Every structure is written in structure tokens, then in C-alpha cells.
Amino acid sequence: MTATWSVNKKIFLQNAITVKNNQPLMAVVKNNAYHYDLEFAVTQFIHAGIDTFSTTSLREAIQIRQLAPDATIFLMNAVYEFDLVREHQIHMTLPSLTYYYNHKNDLAGIHVHLEFENLLHRSGFKDLNEIKEVLKDHHHNQNAKMIISGLWTHFGYADEFDVSDYNVERSQWMEIVEALLSEGYQFDLIHAQNSASFYREGQILLPHHTHARVGIALYGSRPYSSLNQHDIVQSLTVKAHVIQVREVQAGDYCGYSFAFEVTKNNTKLAVVDIGYGDGILRTRAKHEALING
């Protein structure tokens, strides 16, 4: 029998409610909801009181629209299928000046969120001046045009505690937000916090923000190891059969790269029918497993 994984629906839902902490969340459901199944995750998150979702795939965004007709759906990667984005009322990132000027007319009627690149340097406007350039050009555009609904960034260092980078990127971002708001610009959605940032801030939103954009915590994974393991509860169980029991002696090594050293003679070693093909990586070595658990 092959390895199986199962999700406890009750635990999954309760964890989502606990993580939400009565705060407005944008649930990240990219990559088939981290392979928990998109339909399952969206349905449970709706039960938990979440009505805003984000993904990196237009195909998934359209699936979410079919599952949640009234939800706000944000596409974190810019695409070029503008008619589909409009048809399904998907919000989308605006990632650069070049993209804006090249597709200003194509974006007419589409809700966009202005993206600040911050320290991650992966995508987004480089600074406040670039953001304001778009805002001013948009204001003077008399043709059919996009709808600027949001402002966002991504924190790349929120799970790093030995360096100051999170404080730096947080500070730079807040300066952008406060500068724009002080000049009278308004946004329906402002979001930056990932799971790590959300928990570092005590499970509350940063000032002026409308949502935290939370992913892995909603699925039961702690964003950093020092977080209390009872704060986020995993609903996933992976099971496989023991296919051999072998006897090994003190001084023997078992597993790849001497992963386990035997310290007692006549030690019984269970060989379990699970591995790479089932998504269990070598980084999971030296973790506990239950036999007949």
C-alpha cells in the first residue's frame, strides 16, 4: 500500500479561526492551496470568516471566483490575459513602470494594487517617486483606465531574527504608506504582512492596513521555529506501512549520508514505504515518527 496523507477538517478549520484572531485576513491559496486542495481550503477559510484570497495563478484565481462569487481575489503575479481578469473581476498587482506604460490601455476597468519592491527586489516599484508617477499619470488620464484599489509589498525577512532586515523593510514600507496617505491618496486594500510578520506583530494588523496576507500559518505550519507549537496546529497526517524490520548493530550507519548512527547492538530498524516520491524530503530526517500511532 502506498503512503497516504489525510487532513482533519475540524482541526484545519479551528486552526484557521485561531490564526485569524478576528483580524481581516487575505488567505494565500497559491499552488493548489499549498497542495491541501484549493476547493477544500477556500471552503474552510470561508467558514472561518475569510472572504479575501490571493494566488499567483490566473487559472486558480478563476477557480476561486467560481467557489466564492462575492470574494475579493488578488493575483500576485501580473498577467496579460486582460479580458479574463476583467471578466472574473480579479484584482491584480501592478509590478513596474514598464508594465504600466506598456499596458495602460489594456488595464482599463481592472482593479490593480501598486506593488513596492522593498528589500526583496523581486517585483514592484522601486521607490515612492515611481509610485507617485503612476498615481499622477493615472489621475490625468482622461481615457478608460484601470482602478487603483490597493497598495502592497512583501516582507522577505520577517522570519529572520538574527539580522535587522525585517525592521528595515517594515520601516521603509511604513514610510511609503504614511507618505501616500498624508498626501490624500486612498486605497481600499493595504496589505504586507505574511505569516511571520503577522505573528511578530502579535496577530494584529500594522497601522493603516486593511488585511494581513497569511499563507502557511493557515495550513498549520509555524513561520519560525521559536513560535510556540501550540499557537498553530497542524491538521495533516502522513502515514505509510512498515515493510521491513531489520536488526542493526552498534556503530552501523543507516540512511543517506550517515543520517543515523546506531548506538546499541541488536537495534530494530523499521523500514517505512515512503520517500522522495511521496514528497518527504531528506530535511525531515531525525524527526520523530509514531509506530502504530
PDB file of C-alpha atoms in Angstrom:
ATOM      1  CA  MET A   1       0.000   0.000   0.000  1.00  0.00           C
ATOM      2  CA  THR A   2       1.328   3.441  -0.885  1.00  0.00           C
ATOM      3  CA  ALA A   3       1.797   6.281   1.550  1.00  0.00           C
ATOM      4  CA  THR A   4      -1.248   8.408   2.307  1.00  0.00           C
ATOM      5  CA  TRP A   5      -1.854  11.801   3.759  1.00  0.00           C
ATOM      6  CA  SER A   6      -5.049  12.994   5.393  1.00  0.00           C
ATOM      7  CA  VAL A   7      -6.327  16.295   6.701  1.00  0.00           C
ATOM      8  CA  ASN A   8      -8.543  16.601   9.758  1.00  0.00           C
ATOM      9  CA  LYS A   9     -11.185  19.087   8.594  1.00  0.00           C
ATOM     10  CA  LYS A  10     -12.203  20.081  12.125  1.00  0.00           C
ATOM     11  CA  ILE A  11      -8.613  20.830  13.172  1.00  0.00           C
ATOM     12  CA  PHE A  12      -7.923  22.677   9.906  1.00  0.00           C
ATOM     13  CA  LEU A  13     -10.938  24.943  10.386  1.00  0.00           C
ATOM     14  CA  GLN A  14     -10.241  25.606  14.064  1.00  0.00           C
ATOM     15  CA  ASN A  15      -6.622  26.468  13.289  1.00  0.00           C
ATOM     16  CA  ALA A  16      -7.763  28.962  10.640  1.00  0.00           C
ATOM     17  CA  ILE A  17     -10.112  30.597  13.148  1.00  0.00           C
ATOM     18  CA  THR A  18      -7.338  30.763  15.753  1.00  0.00           C
ATOM     19  CA  VAL A  19      -4.811  32.200  13.300  1.00  0.00           C
ATOM     20  CA  LYS A  20      -7.318  34.779  12.061  1.00  0.00           C
ATOM     21  CA  ASN A  21      -7.686  36.141  15.593  1.00  0.00           C
ATOM     22  CA  ASN A  22     -10.683  38.253  14.491  1.00  0.00           C
ATOM     23  CA  GLN A  23      -8.430  40.186  12.101  1.00  0.00           C
ATOM     24  CA  PRO A  24      -9.151  40.705   8.377  1.00  0.00           C
ATOM     25  CA  LEU A  25      -7.009  38.191   6.515  1.00  0.00           C
ATOM     26  CA  MET A  26      -6.220  37.673   2.859  1.00  0.00           C
ATOM     27  CA  ALA A  27      -5.711  33.917   2.648  1.00  0.00           C
ATOM     28  CA  VAL A  28      -2.908  32.848   0.327  1.00  0.00           C
ATOM     29  CA  VAL A  29      -4.115  29.806  -1.615  1.00  0.00           C
ATOM     30  CA  LYS A  30      -1.426  29.536  -4.297  1.00  0.00           C
ATOM     31  CA  ASN A  31      -0.184  26.191  -5.643  1.00  0.00           C
ATOM     32  CA  ASN A  32      -3.483  24.413  -5.082  1.00  0.00           C
ATOM     33  CA  ALA A  33      -3.649  25.863  -1.569  1.00  0.00           C
ATOM     34  CA  TYR A  34      -0.172  24.560  -0.752  1.00  0.00           C
ATOM     35  CA  HIS A  35      -1.423  21.197  -2.093  1.00  0.00           C
ATOM     36  CA  TYR A  36      -4.159  20.935   0.522  1.00  0.00           C
ATOM     37  CA  ASP A  37      -6.663  21.244  -2.378  1.00  0.00           C
ATOM     38  CA  LEU A  38      -7.941  24.621  -3.470  1.00  0.00           C
ATOM     39  CA  GLU A  39     -11.641  23.860  -3.154  1.00  0.00           C
ATOM     40  CA  PHE A  40     -11.213  22.357   0.314  1.00  0.00           C
ATOM     41  CA  ALA A  41      -9.098  25.255   1.613  1.00  0.00           C
ATOM     42  CA  VAL A  42     -11.253  28.052   0.185  1.00  0.00           C
ATOM     43  CA  THR A  43     -14.394  26.429   1.577  1.00  0.00           C
ATOM     44  CA  GLN A  44     -12.891  26.065   5.055  1.00  0.00           C
ATOM     45  CA  PHE A  45     -11.488  29.593   5.047  1.00  0.00           C
ATOM     46  CA  ILE A  46     -14.907  30.966   4.147  1.00  0.00           C
ATOM     47  CA  HIS A  47     -16.324  29.049   7.126  1.00  0.00           C
ATOM     48  CA  ALA A  48     -13.596  30.708   9.235  1.00  0.00           C
ATOM     49  CA  GLY A  49     -14.823  34.147   8.165  1.00  0.00           C
ATOM     50  CA  ILE A  50     -12.246  34.891   5.458  1.00  0.00           C
ATOM     51  CA  ASP A  51     -13.563  36.456   2.252  1.00  0.00           C
ATOM     52  CA  THR A  52     -10.363  37.687   0.585  1.00  0.00           C
ATOM     53  CA  PHE A  53      -7.920  35.417  -1.237  1.00  0.00           C
ATOM     54  CA  SER A  54      -4.662  35.654  -3.163  1.00  0.00           C
ATOM     55  CA  THR A  55      -2.821  33.400  -5.573  1.00  0.00           C
ATOM     56  CA  THR A  56      -0.100  33.585  -8.209  1.00  0.00           C
ATOM     57  CA  SER A  57      -2.078  31.851 -10.956  1.00  0.00           C
ATOM     58  CA  LEU A  58      -4.885  33.305 -13.059  1.00  0.00           C
ATOM     59  CA  ARG A  59      -6.283  29.804 -13.529  1.00  0.00           C
ATOM     60  CA  GLU A  60      -6.549  29.432  -9.757  1.00  0.00           C
ATOM     61  CA  ALA A  61      -7.999  32.926  -9.395  1.00  0.00           C
ATOM     62  CA  ILE A  62     -10.795  31.948 -11.779  1.00  0.00           C
ATOM     63  CA  GLN A  63     -11.380  28.739  -9.808  1.00  0.00           C
ATOM     64  CA  ILE A  64     -11.668  30.779  -6.612  1.00  0.00           C
ATOM     65  CA  ARG A  65     -14.205  33.049  -8.286  1.00  0.00           C
ATOM     66  CA  GLN A  66     -16.329  30.009  -9.102  1.00  0.00           C
ATOM     67  CA  LEU A  67     -16.089  28.840  -5.490  1.00  0.00           C
ATOM     68  CA  ALA A  68     -16.600  32.274  -3.924  1.00  0.00           C
ATOM     69  CA  PRO A  69     -18.645  34.584  -6.183  1.00  0.00           C
ATOM     70  CA  ASP A  70     -18.542  37.502  -3.732  1.00  0.00           C
ATOM     71  CA  ALA A  71     -14.912  37.216  -2.615  1.00  0.00           C
ATOM     72  CA  THR A  72     -12.122  39.677  -3.296  1.00  0.00           C
ATOM     73  CA  ILE A  73      -9.443  37.808  -5.245  1.00  0.00           C
ATOM     74  CA  PHE A  74      -5.934  39.202  -5.688  1.00  0.00           C
ATOM     75  CA  LEU A  75      -3.490  37.942  -8.296  1.00  0.00           C
ATOM     76  CA  MET A  76       0.069  38.436  -7.020  1.00  0.00           C
ATOM     77  CA  ASN A  77       1.667  37.921 -10.448  1.00  0.00           C
ATOM     78  CA  ALA A  78       0.876  40.232 -13.346  1.00  0.00           C
ATOM     79  CA  VAL A  79      -0.570  38.539 -16.432  1.00  0.00           C
ATOM     80  CA  TYR A  80      -1.522  39.545 -19.962  1.00  0.00           C
ATOM     81  CA  GLU A  81      -4.953  37.902 -20.289  1.00  0.00           C
ATOM     82  CA  PHE A  82      -6.658  41.194 -19.503  1.00  0.00           C
ATOM     83  CA  ASP A  83     -10.108  40.183 -20.756  1.00  0.00           C
ATOM     84  CA  LEU A  84     -10.179  37.182 -18.417  1.00  0.00           C
ATOM     85  CA  VAL A  85      -9.072  39.308 -15.473  1.00  0.00           C
ATOM     86  CA  ARG A  86     -11.874  41.776 -16.195  1.00  0.00           C
ATOM     87  CA  GLU A  87     -14.484  39.085 -16.816  1.00  0.00           C
ATOM     88  CA  HIS A  88     -13.869  37.409 -13.464  1.00  0.00           C
ATOM     89  CA  GLN A  89     -13.319  40.658 -11.541  1.00  0.00           C
ATOM     90  CA  ILE A  90      -9.855  39.709 -10.381  1.00  0.00           C
ATOM     91  CA  HIS A  91      -7.636  42.260  -8.647  1.00  0.00           C
ATOM     92  CA  MET A  92      -4.047  42.175  -9.922  1.00  0.00           C
ATOM     93  CA  THR A  93      -0.643  43.527  -8.957  1.00  0.00           C
ATOM     94  CA  LEU A  94       0.873  46.446 -10.857  1.00  0.00           C
ATOM     95  CA  PRO A  95       4.539  45.405 -10.798  1.00  0.00           C
ATOM     96  CA  SER A  96       6.514  48.149 -12.551  1.00  0.00           C
ATOM     97  CA  LEU A  97       6.514  51.387 -14.515  1.00  0.00           C
ATOM     98  CA  THR A  98       7.340  49.484 -17.684  1.00  0.00           C
ATOM     99  CA  TYR A  99       4.349  47.192 -17.300  1.00  0.00           C
ATOM    100  CA  TYR A 100       2.097  50.171 -16.584  1.00  0.00           C
ATOM    101  CA  TYR A 101       3.120  52.220 -19.604  1.00  0.00           C
ATOM    102  CA  ASN A 102       3.114  49.216 -21.925  1.00  0.00           C
ATOM    103  CA  HIS A 103      -0.364  48.105 -20.878  1.00  0.00           C
ATOM    104  CA  LYS A 104      -2.079  51.234 -19.601  1.00  0.00           C
ATOM    105  CA  ASN A 105      -4.915  50.877 -22.097  1.00  0.00           C
ATOM    106  CA  ASP A 106      -5.178  47.102 -21.663  1.00  0.00           C
ATOM    107  CA  LEU A 107      -5.701  47.569 -17.926  1.00  0.00           C
ATOM    108  CA  ALA A 108      -8.864  49.645 -18.309  1.00  0.00           C
ATOM    109  CA  GLY A 109     -11.503  48.534 -15.819  1.00  0.00           C
ATOM    110  CA  ILE A 110      -9.151  46.233 -13.906  1.00  0.00           C
ATOM    111  CA  HIS A 111      -8.538  46.676 -10.184  1.00  0.00           C
ATOM    112  CA  VAL A 112      -4.794  46.954  -9.533  1.00  0.00           C
ATOM    113  CA  HIS A 113      -2.673  47.038  -6.381  1.00  0.00           C
ATOM    114  CA  LEU A 114       0.502  49.124  -6.569  1.00  0.00           C
ATOM    115  CA  GLU A 115       3.441  46.965  -5.511  1.00  0.00           C
ATOM    116  CA  PHE A 116       6.522  48.265  -3.661  1.00  0.00           C
ATOM    117  CA  GLU A 117       9.581  46.058  -4.210  1.00  0.00           C
ATOM    118  CA  ASN A 118      11.181  46.632  -0.781  1.00  0.00           C
ATOM    119  CA  LEU A 119      14.276  44.615   0.203  1.00  0.00           C
ATOM    120  CA  LEU A 120      13.126  41.515  -1.651  1.00  0.00           C
ATOM    121  CA  HIS A 121      13.712  43.233  -5.036  1.00  0.00           C
ATOM    122  CA  ARG A 122      11.572  40.604  -6.732  1.00  0.00           C
ATOM    123  CA  SER A 123       8.869  42.773  -8.221  1.00  0.00           C
ATOM    124  CA  GLY A 124       7.341  46.195  -7.706  1.00  0.00           C
ATOM    125  CA  PHE A 125       8.056  49.902  -7.906  1.00  0.00           C
ATOM    126  CA  LYS A 126      11.478  50.873  -6.656  1.00  0.00           C
ATOM    127  CA  ASP A 127      10.556  53.887  -4.553  1.00  0.00           C
ATOM    128  CA  LEU A 128       7.924  56.448  -3.618  1.00  0.00           C
ATOM    129  CA  ASN A 129       8.662  58.563  -6.686  1.00  0.00           C
ATOM    130  CA  GLU A 130       7.824  55.716  -9.059  1.00  0.00           C
ATOM    131  CA  ILE A 131       4.567  55.036  -7.237  1.00  0.00           C
ATOM    132  CA  LYS A 132       3.609  58.707  -7.346  1.00  0.00           C
ATOM    133  CA  GLU A 133       4.473  58.870 -11.044  1.00  0.00           C
ATOM    134  CA  VAL A 134       1.834  56.237 -11.736  1.00  0.00           C
ATOM    135  CA  LEU A 135      -0.695  57.902  -9.451  1.00  0.00           C
ATOM    136  CA  LYS A 136      -0.231  61.262 -11.154  1.00  0.00           C
ATOM    137  CA  ASP A 137      -0.301  59.850 -14.673  1.00  0.00           C
ATOM    138  CA  HIS A 138      -3.425  57.886 -13.803  1.00  0.00           C
ATOM    139  CA  HIS A 139      -5.085  60.998 -12.398  1.00  0.00           C
ATOM    140  CA  HIS A 140      -4.523  62.937 -15.624  1.00  0.00           C
ATOM    141  CA  ASN A 141      -5.533  60.068 -17.897  1.00  0.00           C
ATOM    142  CA  GLN A 142      -8.854  61.020 -19.484  1.00  0.00           C
ATOM    143  CA  ASN A 143      -9.338  57.690 -21.260  1.00  0.00           C
ATOM    144  CA  ALA A 144     -10.843  54.487 -19.899  1.00  0.00           C
ATOM    145  CA  LYS A 145      -8.387  53.367 -17.256  1.00  0.00           C
ATOM    146  CA  MET A 146      -7.526  50.913 -14.519  1.00  0.00           C
ATOM    147  CA  ILE A 147      -8.900  51.212 -10.993  1.00  0.00           C
ATOM    148  CA  ILE A 148      -6.232  51.687  -8.317  1.00  0.00           C
ATOM    149  CA  SER A 149      -7.669  49.735  -5.394  1.00  0.00           C
ATOM    150  CA  GLY A 150      -4.680  48.551  -3.411  1.00  0.00           C
ATOM    151  CA  LEU A 151      -1.155  49.071  -2.156  1.00  0.00           C
ATOM    152  CA  TRP A 152       1.072  46.184  -1.140  1.00  0.00           C
ATOM    153  CA  THR A 153       4.523  44.757  -0.568  1.00  0.00           C
ATOM    154  CA  HIS A 154       6.076  41.510   0.591  1.00  0.00           C
ATOM    155  CA  PHE A 155       8.321  41.149   3.639  1.00  0.00           C
ATOM    156  CA  GLY A 156      11.209  38.848   2.779  1.00  0.00           C
ATOM    157  CA  TYR A 157      12.904  38.836   6.193  1.00  0.00           C
ATOM    158  CA  ALA A 158      10.095  38.564   8.733  1.00  0.00           C
ATOM    159  CA  ASP A 159      11.301  35.117   9.795  1.00  0.00           C
ATOM    160  CA  GLU A 160      14.890  36.297  10.348  1.00  0.00           C
ATOM    161  CA  PHE A 161      15.657  37.255  13.946  1.00  0.00           C
ATOM    162  CA  ASP A 162      19.454  37.493  13.859  1.00  0.00           C
ATOM    163  CA  VAL A 163      19.522  40.454  11.472  1.00  0.00           C
ATOM    164  CA  SER A 164      17.799  43.835  11.364  1.00  0.00           C
ATOM    165  CA  ASP A 165      16.397  43.448   7.857  1.00  0.00           C
ATOM    166  CA  TYR A 166      12.787  42.952   8.936  1.00  0.00           C
ATOM    167  CA  ASN A 167      12.830  46.191  10.888  1.00  0.00           C
ATOM    168  CA  VAL A 168      14.407  47.922   7.888  1.00  0.00           C
ATOM    169  CA  GLU A 169      11.867  46.651   5.354  1.00  0.00           C
ATOM    170  CA  ARG A 170       8.994  47.306   7.753  1.00  0.00           C
ATOM    171  CA  SER A 171      10.190  50.877   8.317  1.00  0.00           C
ATOM    172  CA  GLN A 172      10.689  51.565   4.610  1.00  0.00           C
ATOM    173  CA  TRP A 173       7.244  50.235   3.836  1.00  0.00           C
ATOM    174  CA  MET A 174       5.530  52.248   6.559  1.00  0.00           C
ATOM    175  CA  GLU A 175       7.218  55.399   5.261  1.00  0.00           C
ATOM    176  CA  ILE A 176       5.720  54.711   1.825  1.00  0.00           C
ATOM    177  CA  VAL A 177       2.250  54.077   3.246  1.00  0.00           C
ATOM    178  CA  GLU A 178       2.238  57.105   5.519  1.00  0.00           C
ATOM    179  CA  ALA A 179       3.621  59.425   2.835  1.00  0.00           C
ATOM    180  CA  LEU A 180       0.901  58.454   0.364  1.00  0.00           C
ATOM    181  CA  LEU A 181      -1.905  58.662   2.906  1.00  0.00           C
ATOM    182  CA  SER A 182      -0.679  62.043   4.142  1.00  0.00           C
ATOM    183  CA  GLU A 183      -0.920  63.367   0.579  1.00  0.00           C
ATOM    184  CA  GLY A 184      -4.541  62.324   0.353  1.00  0.00           C
ATOM    185  CA  TYR A 185      -4.226  59.099  -1.618  1.00  0.00           C
ATOM    186  CA  GLN A 186      -6.669  56.404  -0.562  1.00  0.00           C
ATOM    187  CA  PHE A 187      -6.661  52.643  -1.073  1.00  0.00           C
ATOM    188  CA  ASP A 188      -9.362  50.083  -0.413  1.00  0.00           C
ATOM    189  CA  LEU A 189      -6.780  47.433   0.437  1.00  0.00           C
ATOM    190  CA  ILE A 190      -3.345  47.812   2.019  1.00  0.00           C
ATOM    191  CA  HIS A 191      -1.515  44.581   2.805  1.00  0.00           C
ATOM    192  CA  ALA A 192       2.039  43.484   3.534  1.00  0.00           C
ATOM    193  CA  GLN A 193       2.192  41.054   6.446  1.00  0.00           C
ATOM    194  CA  ASN A 194       2.918  37.406   5.767  1.00  0.00           C
ATOM    195  CA  SER A 195       2.551  34.718   8.431  1.00  0.00           C
ATOM    196  CA  ALA A 196       5.859  35.555  10.125  1.00  0.00           C
ATOM    197  CA  SER A 197       5.183  39.288  10.235  1.00  0.00           C
ATOM    198  CA  PHE A 198       1.615  38.758  11.433  1.00  0.00           C
ATOM    199  CA  TYR A 199       2.813  36.721  14.402  1.00  0.00           C
ATOM    200  CA  ARG A 200       5.742  39.017  15.153  1.00  0.00           C
ATOM    201  CA  GLU A 201       3.224  41.837  15.444  1.00  0.00           C
ATOM    202  CA  GLY A 202       1.060  39.885  17.893  1.00  0.00           C
ATOM    203  CA  GLN A 203      -1.528  38.711  15.328  1.00  0.00           C
ATOM    204  CA  ILE A 204      -2.738  42.238  14.661  1.00  0.00           C
ATOM    205  CA  LEU A 205      -2.521  44.409  11.569  1.00  0.00           C
ATOM    206  CA  LEU A 206       0.112  47.049  11.034  1.00  0.00           C
ATOM    207  CA  PRO A 207      -1.183  50.647  11.220  1.00  0.00           C
ATOM    208  CA  HIS A 208      -3.295  51.724   8.219  1.00  0.00           C
ATOM    209  CA  HIS A 209      -3.500  48.178   6.877  1.00  0.00           C
ATOM    210  CA  THR A 210      -6.745  46.512   5.850  1.00  0.00           C
ATOM    211  CA  HIS A 211      -5.520  42.904   5.718  1.00  0.00           C
ATOM    212  CA  ALA A 212      -2.674  40.585   6.625  1.00  0.00           C
ATOM    213  CA  ARG A 213      -1.776  38.304   3.709  1.00  0.00           C
ATOM    214  CA  VAL A 214      -1.306  34.999   5.520  1.00  0.00           C
ATOM    215  CA  GLY A 215      -0.290  31.693   3.983  1.00  0.00           C
ATOM    216  CA  ILE A 216       1.471  28.863   5.786  1.00  0.00           C
ATOM    217  CA  ALA A 217       0.102  29.607   9.265  1.00  0.00           C
ATOM    218  CA  LEU A 218      -3.424  28.972   7.985  1.00  0.00           C
ATOM    219  CA  TYR A 219      -2.285  25.498   6.952  1.00  0.00           C
ATOM    220  CA  GLY A 220      -0.815  24.619  10.338  1.00  0.00           C
ATOM    221  CA  SER A 221       2.865  25.421   9.758  1.00  0.00           C
ATOM    222  CA  ARG A 222       4.771  27.750  12.053  1.00  0.00           C
ATOM    223  CA  PRO A 223       6.535  30.567  10.135  1.00  0.00           C
ATOM    224  CA  TYR A 224       9.506  30.419  12.511  1.00  0.00           C
ATOM    225  CA  SER A 225      10.681  27.752  14.929  1.00  0.00           C
ATOM    226  CA  SER A 226      10.614  29.835  18.114  1.00  0.00           C
ATOM    227  CA  LEU A 227       6.856  30.261  17.849  1.00  0.00           C
ATOM    228  CA  ASN A 228       5.007  28.166  20.428  1.00  0.00           C
ATOM    229  CA  GLN A 229       3.959  24.925  18.762  1.00  0.00           C
ATOM    230  CA  HIS A 230       0.525  25.208  20.378  1.00  0.00           C
ATOM    231  CA  ASP A 231      -0.182  28.556  18.687  1.00  0.00           C
ATOM    232  CA  ILE A 232      -0.546  26.917  15.272  1.00  0.00           C
ATOM    233  CA  VAL A 233      -1.934  23.395  14.965  1.00  0.00           C
ATOM    234  CA  GLN A 234      -1.165  21.048  12.085  1.00  0.00           C
ATOM    235  CA  SER A 235      -4.133  19.106  10.700  1.00  0.00           C
ATOM    236  CA  LEU A 236      -2.117  16.971   8.292  1.00  0.00           C
ATOM    237  CA  THR A 237      -1.130  13.369   8.979  1.00  0.00           C
ATOM    238  CA  VAL A 238       1.201  11.360   6.728  1.00  0.00           C
ATOM    239  CA  LYS A 239       1.043   7.580   7.044  1.00  0.00           C
ATOM    240  CA  ALA A 240       2.886   4.637   5.497  1.00  0.00           C
ATOM    241  CA  HIS A 241       3.429   0.949   6.178  1.00  0.00           C
ATOM    242  CA  VAL A 242       6.469  -0.651   7.756  1.00  0.00           C
ATOM    243  CA  ILE A 243       7.638  -3.067   5.056  1.00  0.00           C
ATOM    244  CA  GLN A 244      10.713  -4.486   6.808  1.00  0.00           C
ATOM    245  CA  VAL A 245      12.150  -4.720  10.305  1.00  0.00           C
ATOM    246  CA  ARG A 246      15.922  -5.150  10.227  1.00  0.00           C
ATOM    247  CA  GLU A 247      18.442  -5.747  13.001  1.00  0.00           C
ATOM    248  CA  VAL A 248      21.487  -3.458  13.121  1.00  0.00           C
ATOM    249  CA  GLN A 249      24.459  -3.233  15.455  1.00  0.00           C
ATOM    250  CA  ALA A 250      26.266  -0.505  17.379  1.00  0.00           C
ATOM    251  CA  GLY A 251      28.469   1.511  15.042  1.00  0.00           C
ATOM    252  CA  ASP A 252      26.314   0.913  11.957  1.00  0.00           C
ATOM    253  CA  TYR A 253      25.037   3.891  10.000  1.00  0.00           C
ATOM    254  CA  CYS A 254      21.609   3.997   8.392  1.00  0.00           C
ATOM    255  CA  GLY A 255      20.108   6.334   5.833  1.00  0.00           C
ATOM    256  CA  TYR A 256      21.685   8.721   3.362  1.00  0.00           C
ATOM    257  CA  SER A 257      24.906  10.494   4.358  1.00  0.00           C
ATOM    258  CA  PHE A 258      25.250   8.684   7.701  1.00  0.00           C
ATOM    259  CA  ALA A 259      21.946  10.159   8.861  1.00  0.00           C
ATOM    260  CA  PHE A 260      21.602   7.824  11.846  1.00  0.00           C
ATOM    261  CA  GLU A 261      24.286   6.124  13.929  1.00  0.00           C
ATOM    262  CA  VAL A 262      23.299   3.002  15.827  1.00  0.00           C
ATOM    263  CA  THR A 263      24.437   3.093  19.466  1.00  0.00           C
ATOM    264  CA  LYS A 264      23.126  -0.276  20.750  1.00  0.00           C
ATOM    265  CA  ASN A 265      23.573  -3.811  19.488  1.00  0.00           C
ATOM    266  CA  ASN A 266      20.547  -5.677  18.172  1.00  0.00           C
ATOM    267  CA  THR A 267      18.666  -2.444  17.469  1.00  0.00           C
ATOM    268  CA  LYS A 268      15.496  -2.996  15.458  1.00  0.00           C
ATOM    269  CA  LEU A 269      15.244  -0.693  12.424  1.00  0.00           C
ATOM    270  CA  ALA A 270      11.852  -0.196  10.767  1.00  0.00           C
ATOM    271  CA  VAL A 271      11.889   0.483   7.012  1.00  0.00           C
ATOM    272  CA  VAL A 272       8.841   2.531   6.014  1.00  0.00           C
ATOM    273  CA  ASP A 273       7.396   2.628   2.497  1.00  0.00           C
ATOM    274  CA  ILE A 274       7.678   6.376   1.968  1.00  0.00           C
ATOM    275  CA  GLY A 275      10.260   8.741   0.497  1.00  0.00           C
ATOM    276  CA  TYR A 276      11.079  11.314  -2.155  1.00  0.00           C
ATOM    277  CA  GLY A 277       8.273  10.254  -4.468  1.00  0.00           C
ATOM    278  CA  ASP A 278       5.779  10.990  -1.720  1.00  0.00           C
ATOM    279  CA  GLY A 279       7.180  14.440  -1.024  1.00  0.00           C
ATOM    280  CA  ILE A 280       9.109  13.503   2.117  1.00  0.00           C
ATOM    281  CA  LEU A 281      12.438  15.294   1.844  1.00  0.00           C
ATOM    282  CA  ARG A 282      15.736  14.433   3.497  1.00  0.00           C
ATOM    283  CA  THR A 283      15.316  17.529   5.657  1.00  0.00           C
ATOM    284  CA  ARG A 284      12.705  15.533   7.552  1.00  0.00           C
ATOM    285  CA  ALA A 285      15.415  13.145   8.787  1.00  0.00           C
ATOM    286  CA  LYS A 286      15.872  12.846  12.553  1.00  0.00           C
ATOM    287  CA  HIS A 287      12.270  13.802  13.251  1.00  0.00           C
ATOM    288  CA  GLU A 288      10.041  11.578  15.338  1.00  0.00           C
ATOM    289  CA  ALA A 289       7.591   9.073  13.876  1.00  0.00           C
ATOM    290  CA  LEU A 290       4.871   7.046  15.561  1.00  0.00           C
ATOM    291  CA  ILE A 291       4.645   3.276  15.100  1.00  0.00           C
ATOM    292  CA  ASN A 292       1.032   2.115  15.376  1.00  0.00           C
ATOM    293  CA  GLY A 293       0.274   5.675  16.493  1.00  0.00           C
TER     294      GLY A 293
END
